[in-house]
């Protein structure tokens, strides 16, 4: 009929129109994506007035001179897909390094707790074996913490330019140095006893004296206290609390170096020169 022909004609007339509009829309969206991609690739940090200083806010994103509000404004001004794509290349590596860093601290706490619970008067051969295993794992955990911490500070975190001027970052390293240096005494004693047990063969060596047990217990307690304080320094440091642009990294690195070197020498020398009194040996036996 004439009406059906008219409807068919109108339908055929509208179809090319719809197709054209959709094509134009798709082309426009593609052009917008290309333009935004080029703009993101050539994005430069804005020039800030002298009133903006890193001592007011820590550097976080593009430039050391950006403040937190400016970083937020810059981030929200970019399309979400482009911003997500910019973080994708190092996101997995950063996550793995962070996971290993946290796992290292967790393993350190477990090992120190095991040592603390094992230390007691009248320990036997099995207790010495537990101490040896826990101390060995503690050393591995410390190595993981140091390596992943270096990578986070220089590659995946806020950048060395931020951490170098953050006093709490250096306080964190000082606590880590204290815990590491204090561990030299228990490690040296455990190694000495392991060598004596190897030379003794199947026979059991005399247990630690009460004085030695008390000394090792106090040192392990100090290590646990230092380790428990590190998360607090990490959370405050990451928020830029105490950030000081004027602080040279050489000054910040001095306390950790002195703590590791000075305390390390003290505890190693004390362990190597430790002598059990004859009365203490007999009492332990």
PDB file of C-alpha atoms in Angstrom:
ATOM      1  CA  UNK A   1       0.000   0.000   0.000  1.00  0.00           C
ATOM      2  CA  UNK A   2       0.969   3.665  -0.281  1.00  0.00           C
ATOM      3  CA  UNK A   3       1.353   4.015   3.523  1.00  0.00           C
ATOM      4  CA  UNK A   4       3.657   1.005   3.735  1.00  0.00           C
ATOM      5  CA  UNK A   5       5.765   2.375   0.903  1.00  0.00           C
ATOM      6  CA  UNK A   6       5.963   5.706   2.631  1.00  0.00           C
ATOM      7  CA  UNK A   7       7.097   4.109   5.927  1.00  0.00           C
ATOM      8  CA  UNK A   8       9.656   1.990   4.116  1.00  0.00           C
ATOM      9  CA  UNK A   9      10.962   5.033   2.281  1.00  0.00           C
ATOM     10  CA  UNK A  10      11.275   7.038   5.502  1.00  0.00           C
ATOM     11  CA  UNK A  11      13.009   4.141   7.226  1.00  0.00           C
ATOM     12  CA  UNK A  12      15.507   3.842   4.400  1.00  0.00           C
ATOM     13  CA  UNK A  13      16.032   7.591   4.506  1.00  0.00           C
ATOM     14  CA  UNK A  14      16.761   7.627   8.269  1.00  0.00           C
ATOM     15  CA  UNK A  15      19.190   4.675   8.274  1.00  0.00           C
ATOM     16  CA  UNK A  16      22.012   6.419   6.387  1.00  0.00           C
ATOM     17  CA  UNK A  17      21.478   9.453   8.590  1.00  0.00           C
ATOM     18  CA  UNK A  18      21.866   7.391  11.772  1.00  0.00           C
ATOM     19  CA  UNK A  19      24.934   5.669  10.344  1.00  0.00           C
ATOM     20  CA  UNK A  20      26.499   8.991   9.457  1.00  0.00           C
ATOM     21  CA  UNK A  21      25.900  10.449  12.909  1.00  0.00           C
ATOM     22  CA  UNK A  22      27.379   7.406  14.595  1.00  0.00           C
ATOM     23  CA  UNK A  23      30.435   7.549  12.348  1.00  0.00           C
ATOM     24  CA  UNK A  24      30.930  11.227  13.144  1.00  0.00           C
ATOM     25  CA  UNK A  25      30.618  10.501  16.857  1.00  0.00           C
ATOM     26  CA  UNK A  26      33.172   7.691  16.673  1.00  0.00           C
ATOM     27  CA  UNK A  27      35.606   9.836  14.689  1.00  0.00           C
ATOM     28  CA  UNK A  28      35.214  12.669  17.188  1.00  0.00           C
ATOM     29  CA  UNK A  29      35.863  10.346  20.122  1.00  0.00           C
ATOM     30  CA  UNK A  30      38.964   8.938  18.432  1.00  0.00           C
ATOM     31  CA  UNK A  31      40.274  12.426  17.690  1.00  0.00           C
ATOM     32  CA  UNK A  32      39.670  13.465  21.306  1.00  0.00           C
ATOM     33  CA  UNK A  33      41.558  10.395  22.588  1.00  0.00           C
ATOM     34  CA  UNK A  34      44.509  11.115  20.267  1.00  0.00           C
ATOM     35  CA  UNK A  35      44.593  14.761  21.329  1.00  0.00           C
ATOM     36  CA  UNK A  36      44.482  13.885  25.016  1.00  0.00           C
ATOM     37  CA  UNK A  37      47.188  11.247  24.568  1.00  0.00           C
ATOM     38  CA  UNK A  38      49.467  13.766  22.878  1.00  0.00           C
ATOM     39  CA  UNK A  39      48.736  16.318  25.547  1.00  0.00           C
ATOM     40  CA  UNK A  40      49.529  13.792  28.298  1.00  0.00           C
ATOM     41  CA  UNK A  41      52.769  12.751  26.600  1.00  0.00           C
ATOM     42  CA  UNK A  42      53.959  16.355  26.372  1.00  0.00           C
ATOM     43  CA  UNK A  43      52.684  17.380  29.805  1.00  0.00           C
ATOM     44  CA  UNK A  44      55.118  19.658  31.637  1.00  0.00           C
ATOM     45  CA  UNK A  45      55.017  20.664  35.281  1.00  0.00           C
ATOM     46  CA  UNK A  46      53.664  24.155  35.755  1.00  0.00           C
ATOM     47  CA  UNK A  47      55.919  26.988  36.777  1.00  0.00           C
ATOM     48  CA  UNK A  48      55.077  27.973  40.307  1.00  0.00           C
ATOM     49  CA  UNK A  49      55.511  31.234  42.084  1.00  0.00           C
ATOM     50  CA  UNK A  50      58.277  31.577  44.711  1.00  0.00           C
ATOM     51  CA  UNK A  51      55.733  31.226  47.485  1.00  0.00           C
ATOM     52  CA  UNK A  52      55.431  27.524  46.715  1.00  0.00           C
ATOM     53  CA  UNK A  53      58.247  25.691  48.420  1.00  0.00           C
ATOM     54  CA  UNK A  54      58.929  22.060  49.173  1.00  0.00           C
ATOM     55  CA  UNK A  55      59.170  22.907  52.848  1.00  0.00           C
ATOM     56  CA  UNK A  56      55.441  23.646  52.788  1.00  0.00           C
ATOM     57  CA  UNK A  57      54.374  20.415  51.092  1.00  0.00           C
ATOM     58  CA  UNK A  58      56.328  17.293  50.080  1.00  0.00           C
ATOM     59  CA  UNK A  59      56.928  16.538  46.424  1.00  0.00           C
ATOM     60  CA  UNK A  60      54.710  13.755  45.179  1.00  0.00           C
ATOM     61  CA  UNK A  61      54.168  13.612  41.416  1.00  0.00           C
ATOM     62  CA  UNK A  62      55.656  15.540  38.528  1.00  0.00           C
ATOM     63  CA  UNK A  63      57.961  18.114  40.067  1.00  0.00           C
ATOM     64  CA  UNK A  64      59.639  18.565  43.458  1.00  0.00           C
ATOM     65  CA  UNK A  65      57.941  21.960  43.641  1.00  0.00           C
ATOM     66  CA  UNK A  66      54.356  20.709  43.415  1.00  0.00           C
ATOM     67  CA  UNK A  67      52.202  20.943  46.503  1.00  0.00           C
ATOM     68  CA  UNK A  68      49.580  18.390  47.474  1.00  0.00           C
ATOM     69  CA  UNK A  69      46.573  20.445  46.243  1.00  0.00           C
ATOM     70  CA  UNK A  70      48.309  21.091  42.939  1.00  0.00           C
ATOM     71  CA  UNK A  71      49.110  17.408  42.537  1.00  0.00           C
ATOM     72  CA  UNK A  72      45.460  16.555  43.163  1.00  0.00           C
ATOM     73  CA  UNK A  73      44.342  19.161  40.629  1.00  0.00           C
ATOM     74  CA  UNK A  74      46.821  17.883  38.042  1.00  0.00           C
ATOM     75  CA  UNK A  75      45.744  14.290  38.602  1.00  0.00           C
ATOM     76  CA  UNK A  76      42.029  15.015  38.321  1.00  0.00           C
ATOM     77  CA  UNK A  77      42.534  17.085  35.174  1.00  0.00           C
ATOM     78  CA  UNK A  78      43.747  14.025  33.260  1.00  0.00           C
ATOM     79  CA  UNK A  79      41.425  11.390  31.816  1.00  0.00           C
ATOM     80  CA  UNK A  80      41.258   8.373  34.110  1.00  0.00           C
ATOM     81  CA  UNK A  81      42.318   5.829  31.439  1.00  0.00           C
ATOM     82  CA  UNK A  82      45.405   7.855  30.593  1.00  0.00           C
ATOM     83  CA  UNK A  83      46.322   8.319  34.248  1.00  0.00           C
ATOM     84  CA  UNK A  84      45.906   4.599  34.897  1.00  0.00           C
ATOM     85  CA  UNK A  85      47.951   3.732  31.831  1.00  0.00           C
ATOM     86  CA  UNK A  86      50.777   5.996  32.962  1.00  0.00           C
ATOM     87  CA  UNK A  87      51.117   4.021  36.201  1.00  0.00           C
ATOM     88  CA  UNK A  88      50.789   0.595  34.597  1.00  0.00           C
ATOM     89  CA  UNK A  89      54.429  -0.051  33.492  1.00  0.00           C
ATOM     90  CA  UNK A  90      55.883  -0.045  37.050  1.00  0.00           C
ATOM     91  CA  UNK A  91      52.760  -0.854  39.024  1.00  0.00           C
ATOM     92  CA  UNK A  92      53.356  -4.601  39.243  1.00  0.00           C
ATOM     93  CA  UNK A  93      57.046  -4.271  40.106  1.00  0.00           C
ATOM     94  CA  UNK A  94      56.233  -1.642  42.735  1.00  0.00           C
ATOM     95  CA  UNK A  95      53.582  -3.882  44.275  1.00  0.00           C
ATOM     96  CA  UNK A  96      55.936  -6.884  44.410  1.00  0.00           C
ATOM     97  CA  UNK A  97      58.727  -4.863  46.002  1.00  0.00           C
ATOM     98  CA  UNK A  98      56.326  -3.388  48.560  1.00  0.00           C
ATOM     99  CA  UNK A  99      54.974  -6.848  49.382  1.00  0.00           C
ATOM    100  CA  UNK A 100      58.482  -8.243  49.909  1.00  0.00           C
ATOM    101  CA  UNK A 101      59.364  -5.223  52.050  1.00  0.00           C
ATOM    102  CA  UNK A 102      56.390  -5.769  54.345  1.00  0.00           C
ATOM    103  CA  UNK A 103      56.978  -9.541  54.375  1.00  0.00           C
ATOM    104  CA  UNK A 104      60.561  -8.921  55.475  1.00  0.00           C
ATOM    105  CA  UNK A 105      59.415  -6.921  58.480  1.00  0.00           C
ATOM    106  CA  UNK A 106      56.796  -9.525  59.333  1.00  0.00           C
ATOM    107  CA  UNK A 107      59.328 -12.349  59.133  1.00  0.00           C
ATOM    108  CA  UNK A 108      61.751 -10.351  61.281  1.00  0.00           C
ATOM    109  CA  UNK A 109      59.116  -9.970  63.989  1.00  0.00           C
ATOM    110  CA  UNK A 110      58.309 -13.688  63.882  1.00  0.00           C
ATOM    111  CA  UNK A 111      61.981 -14.659  64.152  1.00  0.00           C
ATOM    112  CA  UNK A 112      62.669 -12.292  67.055  1.00  0.00           C
ATOM    113  CA  UNK A 113      59.567 -13.525  68.859  1.00  0.00           C
ATOM    114  CA  UNK A 114      60.707 -17.119  68.396  1.00  0.00           C
ATOM    115  CA  UNK A 115      64.127 -16.251  69.820  1.00  0.00           C
ATOM    116  CA  UNK A 116      62.565 -14.439  72.764  1.00  0.00           C
ATOM    117  CA  UNK A 117      60.328 -17.374  73.627  1.00  0.00           C
ATOM    118  CA  UNK A 118      63.148 -19.897  73.236  1.00  0.00           C
ATOM    119  CA  UNK A 119      65.678 -18.105  75.442  1.00  0.00           C
ATOM    120  CA  UNK A 120      65.547 -19.557  78.927  1.00  0.00           C
ATOM    121  CA  UNK A 121      67.783 -21.152  81.477  1.00  0.00           C
ATOM    122  CA  UNK A 122      68.732 -24.786  80.972  1.00  0.00           C
ATOM    123  CA  UNK A 123      68.225 -24.819  77.197  1.00  0.00           C
ATOM    124  CA  UNK A 124      68.973 -28.064  75.413  1.00  0.00           C
ATOM    125  CA  UNK A 125      70.241 -29.014  71.976  1.00  0.00           C
ATOM    126  CA  UNK A 126      66.786 -28.639  70.409  1.00  0.00           C
ATOM    127  CA  UNK A 127      66.488 -25.096  71.755  1.00  0.00           C
ATOM    128  CA  UNK A 128      69.874 -24.197  70.278  1.00  0.00           C
ATOM    129  CA  UNK A 129      68.687 -25.512  66.909  1.00  0.00           C
ATOM    130  CA  UNK A 130      65.577 -23.333  67.097  1.00  0.00           C
ATOM    131  CA  UNK A 131      67.743 -20.299  67.857  1.00  0.00           C
ATOM    132  CA  UNK A 132      70.015 -21.092  64.908  1.00  0.00           C
ATOM    133  CA  UNK A 133      67.109 -21.420  62.463  1.00  0.00           C
ATOM    134  CA  UNK A 134      65.348 -18.292  63.751  1.00  0.00           C
ATOM    135  CA  UNK A 135      68.546 -16.244  63.619  1.00  0.00           C
ATOM    136  CA  UNK A 136      69.328 -17.426  60.077  1.00  0.00           C
ATOM    137  CA  UNK A 137      65.850 -16.484  58.866  1.00  0.00           C
ATOM    138  CA  UNK A 138      66.203 -13.153  60.656  1.00  0.00           C
ATOM    139  CA  UNK A 139      69.326 -12.465  58.635  1.00  0.00           C
ATOM    140  CA  UNK A 140      67.532 -13.315  55.392  1.00  0.00           C
ATOM    141  CA  UNK A 141      64.636 -11.051  56.365  1.00  0.00           C
ATOM    142  CA  UNK A 142      67.053  -8.216  57.123  1.00  0.00           C
ATOM    143  CA  UNK A 143      68.654  -8.581  53.699  1.00  0.00           C
ATOM    144  CA  UNK A 144      65.226  -8.508  52.027  1.00  0.00           C
ATOM    145  CA  UNK A 145      64.307  -5.356  53.980  1.00  0.00           C
ATOM    146  CA  UNK A 146      67.495  -3.559  52.950  1.00  0.00           C
ATOM    147  CA  UNK A 147      67.283  -4.463  49.244  1.00  0.00           C
ATOM    148  CA  UNK A 148      63.575  -3.732  48.857  1.00  0.00           C
ATOM    149  CA  UNK A 149      63.892  -0.583  50.961  1.00  0.00           C
ATOM    150  CA  UNK A 150      66.585   0.707  48.630  1.00  0.00           C
ATOM    151  CA  UNK A 151      64.414  -0.029  45.588  1.00  0.00           C
ATOM    152  CA  UNK A 152      61.394   1.664  47.150  1.00  0.00           C
ATOM    153  CA  UNK A 153      63.390   4.768  48.048  1.00  0.00           C
ATOM    154  CA  UNK A 154      65.036   5.159  44.657  1.00  0.00           C
ATOM    155  CA  UNK A 155      62.708   3.537  42.115  1.00  0.00           C
ATOM    156  CA  UNK A 156      59.119   3.031  43.244  1.00  0.00           C
ATOM    157  CA  UNK A 157      58.322   5.377  46.133  1.00  0.00           C
ATOM    158  CA  UNK A 158      58.075   9.144  46.205  1.00  0.00           C
ATOM    159  CA  UNK A 159      61.611   9.428  44.919  1.00  0.00           C
ATOM    160  CA  UNK A 160      64.987  10.014  46.507  1.00  0.00           C
ATOM    161  CA  UNK A 161      64.498  13.782  46.300  1.00  0.00           C
ATOM    162  CA  UNK A 162      61.684  13.414  48.835  1.00  0.00           C
ATOM    163  CA  UNK A 163      63.257  10.871  51.187  1.00  0.00           C
ATOM    164  CA  UNK A 164      66.626  12.641  51.286  1.00  0.00           C
ATOM    165  CA  UNK A 165      64.999  15.669  52.959  1.00  0.00           C
ATOM    166  CA  UNK A 166      62.694  13.730  55.290  1.00  0.00           C
ATOM    167  CA  UNK A 167      64.149  13.510  58.843  1.00  0.00           C
ATOM    168  CA  UNK A 168      61.725  10.775  59.869  1.00  0.00           C
ATOM    169  CA  UNK A 169      63.033   8.640  57.011  1.00  0.00           C
ATOM    170  CA  UNK A 170      66.494   8.864  58.561  1.00  0.00           C
ATOM    171  CA  UNK A 171      65.009   8.122  61.980  1.00  0.00           C
ATOM    172  CA  UNK A 172      63.491   4.979  60.483  1.00  0.00           C
ATOM    173  CA  UNK A 173      66.885   3.951  59.126  1.00  0.00           C
ATOM    174  CA  UNK A 174      68.454   4.680  62.515  1.00  0.00           C
ATOM    175  CA  UNK A 175      65.991   2.341  64.231  1.00  0.00           C
ATOM    176  CA  UNK A 176      66.698  -0.283  61.609  1.00  0.00           C
ATOM    177  CA  UNK A 177      70.436   0.172  62.148  1.00  0.00           C
ATOM    178  CA  UNK A 178      70.002  -0.206  65.919  1.00  0.00           C
ATOM    179  CA  UNK A 179      68.029  -3.431  65.463  1.00  0.00           C
ATOM    180  CA  UNK A 180      70.587  -4.768  63.008  1.00  0.00           C
ATOM    181  CA  UNK A 181      73.607  -3.846  65.118  1.00  0.00           C
ATOM    182  CA  UNK A 182      72.063  -5.271  68.290  1.00  0.00           C
ATOM    183  CA  UNK A 183      71.503  -8.584  66.499  1.00  0.00           C
ATOM    184  CA  UNK A 184      75.279  -9.024  66.119  1.00  0.00           C
ATOM    185  CA  UNK A 185      75.589 -10.152  69.741  1.00  0.00           C
ATOM    186  CA  UNK A 186      73.001 -12.976  69.616  1.00  0.00           C
ATOM    187  CA  UNK A 187      74.213 -14.019  66.164  1.00  0.00           C
ATOM    188  CA  UNK A 188      77.834 -14.264  67.313  1.00  0.00           C
ATOM    189  CA  UNK A 189      76.872 -16.242  70.432  1.00  0.00           C
ATOM    190  CA  UNK A 190      74.657 -18.606  68.424  1.00  0.00           C
ATOM    191  CA  UNK A 191      77.440 -19.211  65.889  1.00  0.00           C
ATOM    192  CA  UNK A 192      79.949 -19.885  68.675  1.00  0.00           C
ATOM    193  CA  UNK A 193      77.645 -22.409  70.296  1.00  0.00           C
ATOM    194  CA  UNK A 194      76.902 -24.067  66.941  1.00  0.00           C
ATOM    195  CA  UNK A 195      80.633 -24.507  66.309  1.00  0.00           C
ATOM    196  CA  UNK A 196      81.116 -25.939  69.795  1.00  0.00           C
ATOM    197  CA  UNK A 197      78.234 -28.346  69.237  1.00  0.00           C
ATOM    198  CA  UNK A 198      79.733 -29.447  65.920  1.00  0.00           C
ATOM    199  CA  UNK A 199      83.059 -30.160  67.613  1.00  0.00           C
ATOM    200  CA  UNK A 200      81.310 -32.025  70.439  1.00  0.00           C
ATOM    201  CA  UNK A 201      79.536 -34.364  68.038  1.00  0.00           C
ATOM    202  CA  UNK A 202      76.640 -36.235  69.600  1.00  0.00           C
ATOM    203  CA  UNK A 203      77.427 -35.000  73.103  1.00  0.00           C
ATOM    204  CA  UNK A 204      75.535 -31.963  74.355  1.00  0.00           C
ATOM    205  CA  UNK A 205      77.395 -28.795  75.238  1.00  0.00           C
ATOM    206  CA  UNK A 206      76.638 -26.947  78.510  1.00  0.00           C
ATOM    207  CA  UNK A 207      73.598 -24.664  78.271  1.00  0.00           C
ATOM    208  CA  UNK A 208      73.853 -20.899  78.449  1.00  0.00           C
ATOM    209  CA  UNK A 209      74.477 -19.431  81.848  1.00  0.00           C
ATOM    210  CA  UNK A 210      71.690 -17.374  83.458  1.00  0.00           C
ATOM    211  CA  UNK A 211      73.798 -14.247  82.942  1.00  0.00           C
ATOM    212  CA  UNK A 212      74.163 -14.912  79.212  1.00  0.00           C
ATOM    213  CA  UNK A 213      70.471 -15.733  78.866  1.00  0.00           C
ATOM    214  CA  UNK A 214      69.544 -12.485  80.608  1.00  0.00           C
ATOM    215  CA  UNK A 215      71.900 -10.504  78.360  1.00  0.00           C
ATOM    216  CA  UNK A 216      70.559 -12.040  75.153  1.00  0.00           C
ATOM    217  CA  UNK A 217      66.981 -11.581  76.339  1.00  0.00           C
ATOM    218  CA  UNK A 218      67.507  -7.870  76.968  1.00  0.00           C
ATOM    219  CA  UNK A 219      69.063  -7.422  73.519  1.00  0.00           C
ATOM    220  CA  UNK A 220      66.241  -9.281  71.761  1.00  0.00           C
ATOM    221  CA  UNK A 221      63.738  -7.130  73.668  1.00  0.00           C
ATOM    222  CA  UNK A 222      65.531  -4.018  72.386  1.00  0.00           C
ATOM    223  CA  UNK A 223      65.385  -5.358  68.835  1.00  0.00           C
ATOM    224  CA  UNK A 224      61.660  -5.986  69.140  1.00  0.00           C
ATOM    225  CA  UNK A 225      61.106  -2.467  70.469  1.00  0.00           C
ATOM    226  CA  UNK A 226      63.056  -0.916  67.597  1.00  0.00           C
ATOM    227  CA  UNK A 227      61.230  -3.077  65.066  1.00  0.00           C
ATOM    228  CA  UNK A 228      57.828  -2.181  66.533  1.00  0.00           C
ATOM    229  CA  UNK A 229      58.661   1.546  66.263  1.00  0.00           C
ATOM    230  CA  UNK A 230      59.507   1.405  62.561  1.00  0.00           C
ATOM    231  CA  UNK A 231      55.881   1.256  61.254  1.00  0.00           C
ATOM    232  CA  UNK A 232      55.095   4.498  63.108  1.00  0.00           C
ATOM    233  CA  UNK A 233      58.014   6.260  61.456  1.00  0.00           C
ATOM    234  CA  UNK A 234      56.964   4.842  58.075  1.00  0.00           C
ATOM    235  CA  UNK A 235      53.397   6.135  58.310  1.00  0.00           C
ATOM    236  CA  UNK A 236      54.445   9.624  59.416  1.00  0.00           C
ATOM    237  CA  UNK A 237      57.269   9.789  56.886  1.00  0.00           C
ATOM    238  CA  UNK A 238      55.014   8.863  53.966  1.00  0.00           C
ATOM    239  CA  UNK A 239      52.723  11.793  54.816  1.00  0.00           C
ATOM    240  CA  UNK A 240      55.555  14.309  54.651  1.00  0.00           C
ATOM    241  CA  UNK A 241      55.526  15.129  58.369  1.00  0.00           C
ATOM    242  CA  UNK A 242      58.718  16.953  59.282  1.00  0.00           C
ATOM    243  CA  UNK A 243      59.823  17.424  55.668  1.00  0.00           C
ATOM    244  CA  UNK A 244      62.780  19.839  55.530  1.00  0.00           C
ATOM    245  CA  UNK A 245      64.153  20.986  52.194  1.00  0.00           C
ATOM    246  CA  UNK A 246      67.228  22.446  53.849  1.00  0.00           C
ATOM    247  CA  UNK A 247      68.332  19.077  55.290  1.00  0.00           C
ATOM    248  CA  UNK A 248      71.306  17.575  53.371  1.00  0.00           C
ATOM    249  CA  UNK A 249      71.149  13.823  52.982  1.00  0.00           C
ATOM    250  CA  UNK A 250      74.679  13.535  54.348  1.00  0.00           C
ATOM    251  CA  UNK A 251      73.491  14.947  57.675  1.00  0.00           C
ATOM    252  CA  UNK A 252      70.480  12.644  57.737  1.00  0.00           C
ATOM    253  CA  UNK A 253      72.615   9.594  56.955  1.00  0.00           C
ATOM    254  CA  UNK A 254      75.023  10.273  59.815  1.00  0.00           C
ATOM    255  CA  UNK A 255      72.929   8.831  62.708  1.00  0.00           C
ATOM    256  CA  UNK A 256      72.201   5.506  60.954  1.00  0.00           C
ATOM    257  CA  UNK A 257      75.853   5.131  59.999  1.00  0.00           C
ATOM    258  CA  UNK A 258      77.029   5.872  63.541  1.00  0.00           C
ATOM    259  CA  UNK A 259      74.446   3.524  65.046  1.00  0.00           C
ATOM    260  CA  UNK A 260      75.351   0.657  62.736  1.00  0.00           C
ATOM    261  CA  UNK A 261      79.091   1.136  62.985  1.00  0.00           C
ATOM    262  CA  UNK A 262      79.369   2.055  66.669  1.00  0.00           C
ATOM    263  CA  UNK A 263      76.824  -0.356  68.096  1.00  0.00           C
ATOM    264  CA  UNK A 264      77.853  -3.081  65.678  1.00  0.00           C
ATOM    265  CA  UNK A 265      81.455  -2.900  66.863  1.00  0.00           C
ATOM    266  CA  UNK A 266      80.347  -2.807  70.500  1.00  0.00           C
ATOM    267  CA  UNK A 267      78.122  -5.875  70.300  1.00  0.00           C
ATOM    268  CA  UNK A 268      80.508  -7.947  68.192  1.00  0.00           C
ATOM    269  CA  UNK A 269      83.384  -7.154  70.543  1.00  0.00           C
ATOM    270  CA  UNK A 270      81.222  -7.997  73.562  1.00  0.00           C
ATOM    271  CA  UNK A 271      80.183 -11.333  72.081  1.00  0.00           C
ATOM    272  CA  UNK A 272      83.709 -12.345  71.112  1.00  0.00           C
ATOM    273  CA  UNK A 273      85.106 -11.404  74.520  1.00  0.00           C
ATOM    274  CA  UNK A 274      82.259 -12.959  76.533  1.00  0.00           C
ATOM    275  CA  UNK A 275      83.529 -15.377  79.160  1.00  0.00           C
ATOM    276  CA  UNK A 276      81.437 -17.718  81.208  1.00  0.00           C
ATOM    277  CA  UNK A 277      82.534 -18.023  84.817  1.00  0.00           C
ATOM    278  CA  UNK A 278      83.263 -21.514  86.094  1.00  0.00           C
ATOM    279  CA  UNK A 279      80.587 -21.214  88.749  1.00  0.00           C
ATOM    280  CA  UNK A 280      78.052 -20.175  86.095  1.00  0.00           C
ATOM    281  CA  UNK A 281      79.012 -23.160  83.919  1.00  0.00           C
ATOM    282  CA  UNK A 282      78.520 -25.584  86.772  1.00  0.00           C
ATOM    283  CA  UNK A 283      75.223 -23.937  87.721  1.00  0.00           C
ATOM    284  CA  UNK A 284      74.008 -24.181  84.135  1.00  0.00           C
ATOM    285  CA  UNK A 285      74.981 -27.835  83.965  1.00  0.00           C
TER     286      UNK A 285
END
